[in-house]
Every structure is written in C-alpha cells, then in structure tokens.
Short mmCIF file of C-alpha atoms in Angstrom, two decimals:
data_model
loop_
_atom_site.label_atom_id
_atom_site.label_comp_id
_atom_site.label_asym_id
_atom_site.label_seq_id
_atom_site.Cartn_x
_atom_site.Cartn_y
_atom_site.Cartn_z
CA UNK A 29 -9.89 -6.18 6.45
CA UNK A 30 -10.54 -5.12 2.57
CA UNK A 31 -8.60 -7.92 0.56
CA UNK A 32 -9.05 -7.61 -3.29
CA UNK A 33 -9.92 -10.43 -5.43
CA UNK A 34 -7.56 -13.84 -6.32
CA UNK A 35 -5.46 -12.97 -9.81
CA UNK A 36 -7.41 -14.11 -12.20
CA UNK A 37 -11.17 -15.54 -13.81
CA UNK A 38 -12.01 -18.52 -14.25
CA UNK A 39 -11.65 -19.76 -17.53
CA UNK A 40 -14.94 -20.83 -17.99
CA UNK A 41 -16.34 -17.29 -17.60
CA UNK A 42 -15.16 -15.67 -20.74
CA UNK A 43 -17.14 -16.19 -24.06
CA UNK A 44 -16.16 -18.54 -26.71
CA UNK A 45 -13.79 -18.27 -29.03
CA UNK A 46 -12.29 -15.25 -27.49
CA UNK A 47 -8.60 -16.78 -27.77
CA UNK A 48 -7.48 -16.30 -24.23
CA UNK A 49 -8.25 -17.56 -20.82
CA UNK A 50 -11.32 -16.16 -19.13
CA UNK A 51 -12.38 -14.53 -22.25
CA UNK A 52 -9.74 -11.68 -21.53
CA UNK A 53 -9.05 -10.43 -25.09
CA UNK A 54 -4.84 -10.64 -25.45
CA UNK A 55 -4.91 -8.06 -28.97
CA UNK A 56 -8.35 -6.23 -28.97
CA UNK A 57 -8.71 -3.86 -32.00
CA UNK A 58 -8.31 -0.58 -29.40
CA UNK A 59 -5.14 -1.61 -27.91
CA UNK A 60 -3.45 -1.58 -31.89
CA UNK A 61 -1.00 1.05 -30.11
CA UNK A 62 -0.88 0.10 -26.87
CA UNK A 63 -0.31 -3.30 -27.05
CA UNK A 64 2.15 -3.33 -30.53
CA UNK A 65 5.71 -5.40 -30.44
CA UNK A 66 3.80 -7.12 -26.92
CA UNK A 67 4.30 -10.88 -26.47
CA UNK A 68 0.55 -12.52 -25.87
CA UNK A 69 0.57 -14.03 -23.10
CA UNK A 70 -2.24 -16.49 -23.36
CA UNK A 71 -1.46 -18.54 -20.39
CA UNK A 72 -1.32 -15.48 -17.16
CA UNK A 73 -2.22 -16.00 -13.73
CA UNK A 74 -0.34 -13.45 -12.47
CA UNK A 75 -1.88 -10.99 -14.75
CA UNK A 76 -4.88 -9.38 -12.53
CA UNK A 77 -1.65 -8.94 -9.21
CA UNK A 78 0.93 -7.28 -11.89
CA UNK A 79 -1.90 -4.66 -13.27
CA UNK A 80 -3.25 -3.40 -9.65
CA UNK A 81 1.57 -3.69 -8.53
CA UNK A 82 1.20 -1.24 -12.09
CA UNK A 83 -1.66 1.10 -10.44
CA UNK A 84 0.29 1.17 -7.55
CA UNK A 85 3.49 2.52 -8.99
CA UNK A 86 1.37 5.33 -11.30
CA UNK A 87 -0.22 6.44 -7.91
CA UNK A 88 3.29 6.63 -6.75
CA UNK A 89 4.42 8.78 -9.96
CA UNK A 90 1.26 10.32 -10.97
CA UNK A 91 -0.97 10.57 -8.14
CA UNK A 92 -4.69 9.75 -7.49
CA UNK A 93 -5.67 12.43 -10.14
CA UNK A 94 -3.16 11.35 -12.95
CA UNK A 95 -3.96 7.61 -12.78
CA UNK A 96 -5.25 6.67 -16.34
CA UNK A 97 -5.95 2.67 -17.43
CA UNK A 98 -3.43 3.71 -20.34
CA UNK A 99 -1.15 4.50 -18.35
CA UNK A 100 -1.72 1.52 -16.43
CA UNK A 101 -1.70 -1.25 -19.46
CA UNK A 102 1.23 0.34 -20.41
CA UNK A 103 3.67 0.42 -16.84
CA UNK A 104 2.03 -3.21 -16.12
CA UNK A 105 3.45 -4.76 -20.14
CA UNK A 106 -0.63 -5.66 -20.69
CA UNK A 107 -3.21 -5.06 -23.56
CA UNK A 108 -4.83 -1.91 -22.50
CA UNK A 109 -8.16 -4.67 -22.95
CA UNK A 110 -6.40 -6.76 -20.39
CA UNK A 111 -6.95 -3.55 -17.24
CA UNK A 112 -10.92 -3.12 -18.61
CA UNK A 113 -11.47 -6.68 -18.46
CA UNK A 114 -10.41 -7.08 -14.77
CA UNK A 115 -11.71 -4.12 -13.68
CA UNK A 116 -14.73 -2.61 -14.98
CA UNK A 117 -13.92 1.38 -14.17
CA UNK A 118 -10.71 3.35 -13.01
CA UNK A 119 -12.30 3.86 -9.60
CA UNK A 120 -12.50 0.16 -9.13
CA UNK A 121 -8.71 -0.51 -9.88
CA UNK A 122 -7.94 2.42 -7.96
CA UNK A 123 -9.98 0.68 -4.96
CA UNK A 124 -8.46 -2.82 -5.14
CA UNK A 125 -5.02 -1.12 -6.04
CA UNK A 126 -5.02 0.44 -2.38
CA UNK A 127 -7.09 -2.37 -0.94
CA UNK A 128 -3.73 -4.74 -2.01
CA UNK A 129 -1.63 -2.02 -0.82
CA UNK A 130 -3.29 -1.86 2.11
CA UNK A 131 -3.33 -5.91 2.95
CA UNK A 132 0.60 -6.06 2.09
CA UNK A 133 1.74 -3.16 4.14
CA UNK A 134 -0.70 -4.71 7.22
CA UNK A 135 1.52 -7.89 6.74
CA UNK A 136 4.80 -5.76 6.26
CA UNK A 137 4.06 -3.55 9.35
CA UNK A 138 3.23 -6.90 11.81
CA UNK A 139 6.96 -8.16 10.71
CA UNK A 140 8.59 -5.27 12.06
CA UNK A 141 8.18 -6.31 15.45
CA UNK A 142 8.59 -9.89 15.53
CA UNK A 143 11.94 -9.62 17.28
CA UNK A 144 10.83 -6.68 19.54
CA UNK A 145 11.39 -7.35 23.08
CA UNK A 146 12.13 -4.24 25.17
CA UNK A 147 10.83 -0.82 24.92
CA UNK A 148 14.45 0.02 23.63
CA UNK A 149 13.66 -2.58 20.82
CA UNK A 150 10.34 -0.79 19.90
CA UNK A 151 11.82 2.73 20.10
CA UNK A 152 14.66 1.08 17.57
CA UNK A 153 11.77 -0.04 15.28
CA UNK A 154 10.07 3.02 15.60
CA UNK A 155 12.40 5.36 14.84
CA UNK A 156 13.59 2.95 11.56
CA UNK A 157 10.35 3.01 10.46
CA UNK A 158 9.84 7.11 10.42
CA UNK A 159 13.58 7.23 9.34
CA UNK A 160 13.14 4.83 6.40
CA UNK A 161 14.23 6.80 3.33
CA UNK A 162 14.43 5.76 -0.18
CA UNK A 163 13.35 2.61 0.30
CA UNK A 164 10.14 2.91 2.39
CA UNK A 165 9.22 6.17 0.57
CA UNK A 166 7.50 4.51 -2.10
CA UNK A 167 4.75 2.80 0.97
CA UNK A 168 4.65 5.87 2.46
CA UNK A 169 3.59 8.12 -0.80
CA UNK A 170 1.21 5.05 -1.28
CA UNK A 171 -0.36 5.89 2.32
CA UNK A 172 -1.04 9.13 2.35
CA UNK A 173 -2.10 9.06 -1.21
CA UNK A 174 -4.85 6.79 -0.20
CA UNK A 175 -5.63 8.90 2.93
CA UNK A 176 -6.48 11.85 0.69
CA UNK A 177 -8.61 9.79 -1.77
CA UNK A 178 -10.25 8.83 1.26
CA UNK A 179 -11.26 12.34 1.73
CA UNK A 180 -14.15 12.30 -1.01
CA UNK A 181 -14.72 8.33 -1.20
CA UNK A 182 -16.34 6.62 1.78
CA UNK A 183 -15.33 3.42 0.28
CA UNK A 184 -12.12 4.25 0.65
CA UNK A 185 -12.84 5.91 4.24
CA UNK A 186 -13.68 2.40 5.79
CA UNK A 187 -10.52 0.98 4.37
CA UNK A 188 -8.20 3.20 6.25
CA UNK A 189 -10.33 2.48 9.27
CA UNK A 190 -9.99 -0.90 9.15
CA UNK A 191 -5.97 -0.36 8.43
CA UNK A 192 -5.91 2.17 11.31
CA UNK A 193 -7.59 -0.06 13.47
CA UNK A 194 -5.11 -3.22 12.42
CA UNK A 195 -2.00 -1.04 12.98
CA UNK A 196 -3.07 0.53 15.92
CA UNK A 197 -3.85 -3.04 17.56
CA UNK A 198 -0.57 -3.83 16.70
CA UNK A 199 1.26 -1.16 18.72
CA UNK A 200 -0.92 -2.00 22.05
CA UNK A 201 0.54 -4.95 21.97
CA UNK A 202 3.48 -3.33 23.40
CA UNK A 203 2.02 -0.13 24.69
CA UNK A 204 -2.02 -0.66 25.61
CA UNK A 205 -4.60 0.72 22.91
CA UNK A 206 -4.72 4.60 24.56
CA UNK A 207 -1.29 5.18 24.11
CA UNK A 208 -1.17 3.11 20.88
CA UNK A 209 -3.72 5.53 19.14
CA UNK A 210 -1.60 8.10 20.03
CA UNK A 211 1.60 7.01 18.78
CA UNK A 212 -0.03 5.98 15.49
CA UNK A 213 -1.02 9.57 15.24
CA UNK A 214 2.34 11.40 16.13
CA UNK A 215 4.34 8.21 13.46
CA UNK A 216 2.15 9.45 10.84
CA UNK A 217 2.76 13.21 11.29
CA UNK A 218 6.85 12.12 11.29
CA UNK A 219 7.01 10.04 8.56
CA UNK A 220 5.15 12.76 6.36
CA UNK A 221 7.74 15.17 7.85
CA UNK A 222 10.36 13.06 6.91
CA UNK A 223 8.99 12.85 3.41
CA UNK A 224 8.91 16.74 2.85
CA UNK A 225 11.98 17.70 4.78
CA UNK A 226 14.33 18.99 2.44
CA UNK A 227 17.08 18.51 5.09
CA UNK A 228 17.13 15.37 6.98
CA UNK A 229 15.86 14.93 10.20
CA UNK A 230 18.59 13.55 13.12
CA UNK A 231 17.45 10.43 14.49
CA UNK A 232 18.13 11.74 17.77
CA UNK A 233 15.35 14.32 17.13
CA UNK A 234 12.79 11.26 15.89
CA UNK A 235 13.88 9.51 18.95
CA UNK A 236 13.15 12.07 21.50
CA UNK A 237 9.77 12.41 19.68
CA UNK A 238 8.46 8.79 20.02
CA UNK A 239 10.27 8.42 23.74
CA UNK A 240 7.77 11.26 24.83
CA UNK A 241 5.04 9.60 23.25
CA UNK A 242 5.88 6.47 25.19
CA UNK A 243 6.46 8.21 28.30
CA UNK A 244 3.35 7.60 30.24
CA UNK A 245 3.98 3.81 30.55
CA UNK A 246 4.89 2.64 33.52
CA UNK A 247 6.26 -0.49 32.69
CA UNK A 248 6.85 -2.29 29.70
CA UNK A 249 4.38 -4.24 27.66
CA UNK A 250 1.10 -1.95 29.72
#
C-alpha cells in the first residue's frame, strides 16, 4: 500500500548556509506575513508529519478544491517556505496527505476487530463503526473526500484500490472475500448516510442492514 515519505530530509541535502536543517528555509522573505510572531524551529523532525496532519484537517474544512499551501503553513504553525520545501506542488501534498490518511485509517480499521469473536461481535463492530458520530466524522469526510478526488486523478484511483482491497481482506477474514466485497459496499453507502442524515439513524435500523448483508453465511468465520 501507498505510504508517504519518513518526516523529514536529510540534513545534508539542503544548501549551505541556509540556517536550518535540510536546507528548509525557517523565515524566507515570502512568508514576512505568514510566518510573523512564529517561533523558528530550527531543530523539527516532526515537521514534514504535522504539515500533511495540517492538509488533512483543511480537506476536512475546506475540501479538495479549497486546499491552498497558505492555508496549510498557516493551520500546521510553519513558514509558508517550510510546505514548498517538502512538497514541491499542492497536488503532491494533497497525494501524500491522503496517502497518510489512507495508511493510518488501514491500521485504525484492522484494530477494530482484534477482540471480534462471534458474528454478534462483528455485527457490534459494524454497526459502531457506521454509527460513529462526532468523533469518526472527521475519517469519514477524509474518505469520501479522497474518493471524489479519485474521480479525475488516477494516482489517486490506485490508492483507493489498494485501501479497498486492504479493508475488504480484512472483513473475509470473518465473512469470505464475496460477501466481504459486498459488505464493504453497503458500510460505505451507511456511513455516508449517516453523515448527511439530518435526523439520526436508530441503530436498530443499521443493524438490520448489515445482518442482511451477512445473511448468506452459513456458519461463522466462512
């Protein structure tokens, strides 16, 4: 799967004299307004992880379309210099932003179903993880904002592939791959639901939903 870059250059890769590690230029003449009352921060490892966490909440806020590197430098604390030296265009940090997205909510999605060990235990799951609210809204804006971006980059097509593909593995565990594609579909189509209902949904309704999905097993873990 698509995993984006360590934090980080080495420090041997930025020119001389440039007065920050990696030649990543801390107060660059451009960033007078963007970067004013900022504290350098000369010594940053973190700093290439925080910008593309920043990209992530302004796709959150603002969308695909309204993503800017100002507006970037400026949710992430960072030299507007600091985004342009880690990532050479806004298509690129919009790439590795969802390709870091993409490798954490893999990780995040796996751990739901480390205690699983009925069908009643992956129903449970299930129907937590369509019924999520406020605090999973924030991945699932993230998702489907990368699913339509994926509708005019091909880049970006083989990414959700690949995340399809690792979430979808994850469900046959418990349910065999036909019915696992399936269910992937119809959690998808809930959760976005969920997300524009202005009303909330009864679990009982969610429930009944992913039990029909489920219903052609025969027995549990096939």
């Amino acid at each position: 799967m698509s995993r984006v870059e360590p934090p980080g250059r080495d420090a041997s890769s930025g020119p001389a004299g440039s007065g920050a590690i990696g030649g990543e230029p801390e107060h660059p003449a451009a960033d007078t307004a963007a970067g004013e009352g900022r504290r350098a921060r000369r010594h940053d490892p973190e700093r290439r992880t925080r910008i593309l966490d920043a990209a992530l909440d302004v796709l959150v806020s603002d969308g695909a379309a309204g993503i800017t590197h100002r507006k970037v430098a400026a949710r992430a604390d960072v030299p507007l210099g600091s985004v342009t030296y880690h990532f050479s265009s806004l298509a690129e940090l919009q790439a590795q932003a969802f390709a870091w997205y993409v490798e954490q909510r893999t990780a995040q999605f796996e751990g739901l179903f480390t205690e699983v060990r009925s069908r009643e235990d992956l129903v449970e799951v299930l129907v937590d993880l369509v019924q999520g609210g406020p605090s999973r809204r924030r991945s699932a804006v993230l998702g489907f904002e990368l699913h339509l971006a994926a509708l005019r980059d091909p880049a970006l097509r083989a990414l959700t592939q690949q995340w399809t593909s690792d979430s979808r593995a994850v469900l046959a565990r418990f349910t065999g791959p036909e019915t696992a594609g399936r269910l992937d579909a119809l959690l998808e189509g809930l959760i976005m639901h969920v997300l524009l209902a202005i009303e909330p949904e009864p679990r009982e309704v969610t429930r009944a939903a992913i039990e029909q999905a489920l219903a052609p097993l025969t027995g549990w873990g096939t």
